[in-house]
Short mmCIF file of C-alpha atoms in Angstrom, two decimals:
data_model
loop_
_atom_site.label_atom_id
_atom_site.label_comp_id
_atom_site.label_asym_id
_atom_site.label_seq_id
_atom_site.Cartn_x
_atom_site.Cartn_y
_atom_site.Cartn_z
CA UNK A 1 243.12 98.76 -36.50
CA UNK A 2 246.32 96.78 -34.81
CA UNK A 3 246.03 96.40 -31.11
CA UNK A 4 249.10 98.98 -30.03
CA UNK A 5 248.57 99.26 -25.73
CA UNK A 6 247.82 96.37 -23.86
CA UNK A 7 247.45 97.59 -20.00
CA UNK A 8 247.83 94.66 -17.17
CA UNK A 9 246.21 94.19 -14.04
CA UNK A 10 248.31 92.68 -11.56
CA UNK A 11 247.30 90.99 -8.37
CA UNK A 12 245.73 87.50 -10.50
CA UNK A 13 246.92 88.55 -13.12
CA UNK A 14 250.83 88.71 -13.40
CA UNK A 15 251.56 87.98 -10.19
CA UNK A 16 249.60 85.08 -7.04
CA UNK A 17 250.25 87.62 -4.38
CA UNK A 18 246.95 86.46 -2.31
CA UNK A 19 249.44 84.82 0.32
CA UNK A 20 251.52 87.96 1.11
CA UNK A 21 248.21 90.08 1.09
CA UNK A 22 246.91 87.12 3.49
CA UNK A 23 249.86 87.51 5.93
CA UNK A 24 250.28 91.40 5.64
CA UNK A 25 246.04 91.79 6.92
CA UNK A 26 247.01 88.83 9.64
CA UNK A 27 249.61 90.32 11.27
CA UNK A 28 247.73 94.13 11.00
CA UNK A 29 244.51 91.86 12.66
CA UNK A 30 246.94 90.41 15.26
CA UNK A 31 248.04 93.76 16.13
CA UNK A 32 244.62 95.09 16.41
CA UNK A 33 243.71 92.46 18.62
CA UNK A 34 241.41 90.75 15.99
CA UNK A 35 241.46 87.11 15.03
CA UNK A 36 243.09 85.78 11.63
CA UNK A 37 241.44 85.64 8.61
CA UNK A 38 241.56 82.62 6.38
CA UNK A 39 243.64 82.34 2.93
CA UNK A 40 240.18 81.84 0.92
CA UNK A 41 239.09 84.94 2.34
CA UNK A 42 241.21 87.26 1.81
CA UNK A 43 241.53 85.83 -1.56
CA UNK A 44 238.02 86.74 -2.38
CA UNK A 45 238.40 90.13 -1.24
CA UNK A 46 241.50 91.18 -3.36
CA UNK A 47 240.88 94.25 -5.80
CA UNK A 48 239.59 97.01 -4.45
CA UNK A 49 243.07 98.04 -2.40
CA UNK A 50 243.64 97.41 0.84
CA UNK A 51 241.32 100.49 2.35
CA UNK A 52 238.22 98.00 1.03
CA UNK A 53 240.09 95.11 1.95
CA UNK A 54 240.34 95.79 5.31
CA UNK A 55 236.93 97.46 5.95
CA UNK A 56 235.56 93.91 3.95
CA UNK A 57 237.05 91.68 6.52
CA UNK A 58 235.78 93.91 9.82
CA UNK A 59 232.56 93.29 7.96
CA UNK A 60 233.39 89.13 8.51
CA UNK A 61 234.26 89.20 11.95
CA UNK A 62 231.50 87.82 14.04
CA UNK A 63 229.85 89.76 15.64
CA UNK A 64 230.88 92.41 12.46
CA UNK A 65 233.52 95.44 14.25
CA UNK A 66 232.16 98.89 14.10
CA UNK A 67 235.04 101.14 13.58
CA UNK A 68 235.45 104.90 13.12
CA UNK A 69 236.82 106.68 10.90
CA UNK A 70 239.78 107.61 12.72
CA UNK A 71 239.98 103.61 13.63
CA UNK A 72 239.78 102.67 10.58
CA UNK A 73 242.75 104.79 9.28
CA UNK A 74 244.51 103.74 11.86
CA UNK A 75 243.66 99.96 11.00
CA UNK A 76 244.95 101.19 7.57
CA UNK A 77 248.26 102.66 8.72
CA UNK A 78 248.71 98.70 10.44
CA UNK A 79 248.33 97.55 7.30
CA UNK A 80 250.49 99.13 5.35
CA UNK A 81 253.45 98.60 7.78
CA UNK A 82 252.91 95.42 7.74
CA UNK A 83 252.75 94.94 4.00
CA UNK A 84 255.72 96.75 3.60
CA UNK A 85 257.43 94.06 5.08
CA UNK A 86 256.48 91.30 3.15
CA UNK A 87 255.01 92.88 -0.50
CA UNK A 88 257.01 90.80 -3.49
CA UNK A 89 258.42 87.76 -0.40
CA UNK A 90 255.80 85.59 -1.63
CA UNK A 91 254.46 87.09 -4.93
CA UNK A 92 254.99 84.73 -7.66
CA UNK A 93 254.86 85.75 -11.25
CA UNK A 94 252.30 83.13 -13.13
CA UNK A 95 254.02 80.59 -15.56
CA UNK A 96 254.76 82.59 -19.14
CA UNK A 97 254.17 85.88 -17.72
CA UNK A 98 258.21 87.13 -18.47
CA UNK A 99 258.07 85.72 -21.69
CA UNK A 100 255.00 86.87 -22.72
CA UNK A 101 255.55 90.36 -21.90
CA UNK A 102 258.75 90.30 -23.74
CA UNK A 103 257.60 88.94 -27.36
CA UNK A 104 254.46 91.16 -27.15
CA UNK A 105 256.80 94.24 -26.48
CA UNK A 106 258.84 92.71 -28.96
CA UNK A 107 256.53 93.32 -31.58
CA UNK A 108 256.24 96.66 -30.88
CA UNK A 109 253.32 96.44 -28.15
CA UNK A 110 253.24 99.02 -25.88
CA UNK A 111 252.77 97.57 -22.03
CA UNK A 112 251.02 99.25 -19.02
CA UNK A 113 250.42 98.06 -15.67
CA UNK A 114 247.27 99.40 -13.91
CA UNK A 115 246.26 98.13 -10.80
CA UNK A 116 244.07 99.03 -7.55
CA UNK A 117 247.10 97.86 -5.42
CA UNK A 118 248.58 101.66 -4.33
CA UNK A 119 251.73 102.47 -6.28
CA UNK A 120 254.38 102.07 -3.70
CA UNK A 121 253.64 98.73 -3.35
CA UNK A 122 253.04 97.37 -6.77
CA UNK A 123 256.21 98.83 -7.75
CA UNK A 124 257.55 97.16 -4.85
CA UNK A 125 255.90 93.45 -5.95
CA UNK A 126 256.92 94.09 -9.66
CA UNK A 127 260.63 95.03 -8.46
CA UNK A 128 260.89 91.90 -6.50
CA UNK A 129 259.38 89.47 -9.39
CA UNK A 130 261.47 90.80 -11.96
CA UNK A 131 258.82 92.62 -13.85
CA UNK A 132 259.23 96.16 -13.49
CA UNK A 133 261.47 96.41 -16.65
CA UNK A 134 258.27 95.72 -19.24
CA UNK A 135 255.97 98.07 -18.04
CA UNK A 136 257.04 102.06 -19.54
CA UNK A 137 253.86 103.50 -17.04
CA UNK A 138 252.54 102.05 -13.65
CA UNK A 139 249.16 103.11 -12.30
CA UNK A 140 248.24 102.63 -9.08
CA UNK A 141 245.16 102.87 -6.99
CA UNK A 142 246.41 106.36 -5.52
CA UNK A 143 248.39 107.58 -8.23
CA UNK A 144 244.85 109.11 -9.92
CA UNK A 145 242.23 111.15 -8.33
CA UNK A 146 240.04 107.68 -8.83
CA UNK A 147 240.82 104.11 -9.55
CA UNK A 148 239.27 101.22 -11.63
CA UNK A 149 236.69 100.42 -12.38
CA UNK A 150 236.29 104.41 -13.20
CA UNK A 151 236.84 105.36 -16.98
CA UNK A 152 239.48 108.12 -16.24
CA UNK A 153 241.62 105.46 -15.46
CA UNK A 154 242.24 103.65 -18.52
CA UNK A 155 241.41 106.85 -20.36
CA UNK A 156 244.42 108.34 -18.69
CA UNK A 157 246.43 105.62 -19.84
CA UNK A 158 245.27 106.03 -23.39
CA UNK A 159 246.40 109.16 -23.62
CA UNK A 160 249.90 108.51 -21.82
CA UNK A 161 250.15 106.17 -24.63
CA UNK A 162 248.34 108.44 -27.29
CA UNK A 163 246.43 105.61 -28.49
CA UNK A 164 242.52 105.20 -29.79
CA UNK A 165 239.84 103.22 -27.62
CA UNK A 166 239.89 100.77 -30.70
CA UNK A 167 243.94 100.23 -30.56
CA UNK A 168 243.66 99.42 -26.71
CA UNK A 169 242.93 96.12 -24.47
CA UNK A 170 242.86 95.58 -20.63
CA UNK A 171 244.19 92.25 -19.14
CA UNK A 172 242.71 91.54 -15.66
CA UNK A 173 241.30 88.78 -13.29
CA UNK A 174 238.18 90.45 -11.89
CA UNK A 175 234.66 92.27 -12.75
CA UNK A 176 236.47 95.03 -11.80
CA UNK A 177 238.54 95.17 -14.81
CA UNK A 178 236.02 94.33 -17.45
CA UNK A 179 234.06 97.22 -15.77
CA UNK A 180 237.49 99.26 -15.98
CA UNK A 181 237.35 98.50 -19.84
CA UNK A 182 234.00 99.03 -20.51
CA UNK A 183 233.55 102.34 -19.10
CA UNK A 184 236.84 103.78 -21.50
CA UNK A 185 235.49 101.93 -24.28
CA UNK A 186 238.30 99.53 -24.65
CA UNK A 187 238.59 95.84 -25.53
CA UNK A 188 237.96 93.96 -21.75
CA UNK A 189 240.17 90.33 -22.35
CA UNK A 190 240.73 88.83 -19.38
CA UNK A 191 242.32 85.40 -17.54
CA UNK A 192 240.44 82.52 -16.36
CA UNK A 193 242.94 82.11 -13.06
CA UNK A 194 242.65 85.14 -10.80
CA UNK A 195 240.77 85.77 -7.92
CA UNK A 196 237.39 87.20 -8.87
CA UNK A 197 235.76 87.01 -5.67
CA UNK A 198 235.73 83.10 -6.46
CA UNK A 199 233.49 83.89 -9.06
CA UNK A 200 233.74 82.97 -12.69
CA UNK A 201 235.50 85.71 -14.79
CA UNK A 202 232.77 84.35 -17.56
CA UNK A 203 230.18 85.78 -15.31
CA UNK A 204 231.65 89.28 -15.77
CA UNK A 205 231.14 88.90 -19.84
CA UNK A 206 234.77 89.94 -21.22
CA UNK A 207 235.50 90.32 -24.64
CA UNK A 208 237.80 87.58 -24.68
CA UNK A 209 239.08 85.21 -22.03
CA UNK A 210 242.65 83.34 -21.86
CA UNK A 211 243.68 80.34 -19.86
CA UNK A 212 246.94 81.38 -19.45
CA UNK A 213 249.37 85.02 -20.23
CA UNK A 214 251.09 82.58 -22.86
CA UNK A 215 247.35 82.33 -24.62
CA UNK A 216 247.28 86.61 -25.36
#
C-alpha cells in the first residue's frame, strides 16, 4: 500500500534549534539564580518539552536542586518567557528540508508535524523558518491529553488524516520517536543528525534511517 502521511518531528529534525533552547534555559537559570548550562547539555536533553528539560538540568547542578512543585512551575513559567523571546531567532531549517517537503507534498503526500515542543512555540519556530505553509496539522506536546512516545498521538494523527497504520511513517531524531511509531503501529524512519541524547539513532532500531531530509 503507497505511503500517503508522513508526520515530522521537529527539533533535529527540520529545524537545529538546540542553540535557542540553550539560551532560552540560560537566561530562565540566570534568573533563578542558577549557573549556565553548557550547549552539549542541553542538547542531550532536547525531546521531552521543556517541563523535563528543565527538571533534567536541576538534576545536573552540583549538588542536584530540590525543588517543589510550586518551584518548579514557577521555574517553568521563567522558561517560557524567556523562550518566547528568542523561539525561531536562531532555529535553522537543515539543508533540503523546504525542498523536500515541497516535492513529497507534491506528489500528493500528506505532511504532519508532531512534536513534544508545546504548540505555541513550534508554531512560532516553524513561522519564523518558513515552514509552517507544508504542514496541514501541527501537534504539539500540549495540544493532546498525552504526548510521544504515547500511541494516541500518532493514532490521532492517523485519523486526522484518515489513513491506515500501513499507509503512515514518522520522521524523527530520537528514541522517542521510534517509540512514538512503534506503539501506533506505524513505519519508525528516522535521521542520522538530531540530537538523540548523543546517542546513535541506530541504537533505537528504526525501520529505516536517512542521512539527510533530501534522502526520504
Amino acid at each position: 500500500m503507497p505511503l500517503q502521511l508522513l508526520s515530522f518531528d521537529l527539533d533535529g529534525t527540520l529545524v537545529d534549534t538546540a542553540g535557542e533552547i540553550a539560551q532560552a534555559a540560560n537566561m530562565t537559570l540566570a534568573d533563578a539564580g542558577l549557573p549556565p548550562a553548557s550547549l552539549e547539555q542541553v542538547t542531550r536533553l532536547i525531546g521531552g518539552g521543556a517541563q523535563a528539560l528543565m527538571q533534567r538540568l536541576l538534576a545536573l547542578t552540583q549538588p542536584p536542586i530540590a525543588t517543589t512543585a510550586q518551584q518548579q512551575a514557577a521555574l517553568l513559567r521563567r522558561f517560557d518567557r524567556a523562550y518566547a523571546q528568542v523561539a525561531g531567532t536562531l532555529a535553522r531549517p537543515y539543508p533540503g528540508c523546504h525542498e523536500t517537503l515541497e516535492q513529497l507534498r507534491s506528489v500528493g503526500v500528506q505532511l504532519a508535524c508532531v512534536t513534544n515542543k508545546e504548540h505555541i512555540f513550534a508554531r512560532q519556530v516553524l513561522q519564523a523558518t518558513q515552514l509552517d505553509g507544508f504542514f496541514a496539522l501541527l501537534i504539539g506536546g500540549d495540544t493532546l491529553a498525552q504526548k510521544k512516545p504515547h500511541h494516541s498521538v500518532l493514532d490521532h494523527v492517523r485519523r486526522a488524516f484518515a489513513t491506515a497504520p500501513e499507509q503512515t511513517a514518522h520522521v524523527g531524531d530520537s528514541r522517542i520517536d521510534v517509540l512514538a511509531a512503534r506503539n501506533a503501529g506505524v513505519a519508525a524512519w528516522a535521521v542520522s543528525y538530531g540530537y538523540n541524547a548523543g546517542l546513535p539513532i541506530s541504537d533505537a532500531g528504526p525501520d529505516r534511517i536517512f542521512d539527510s531530509l533530501p534522502a526520504l
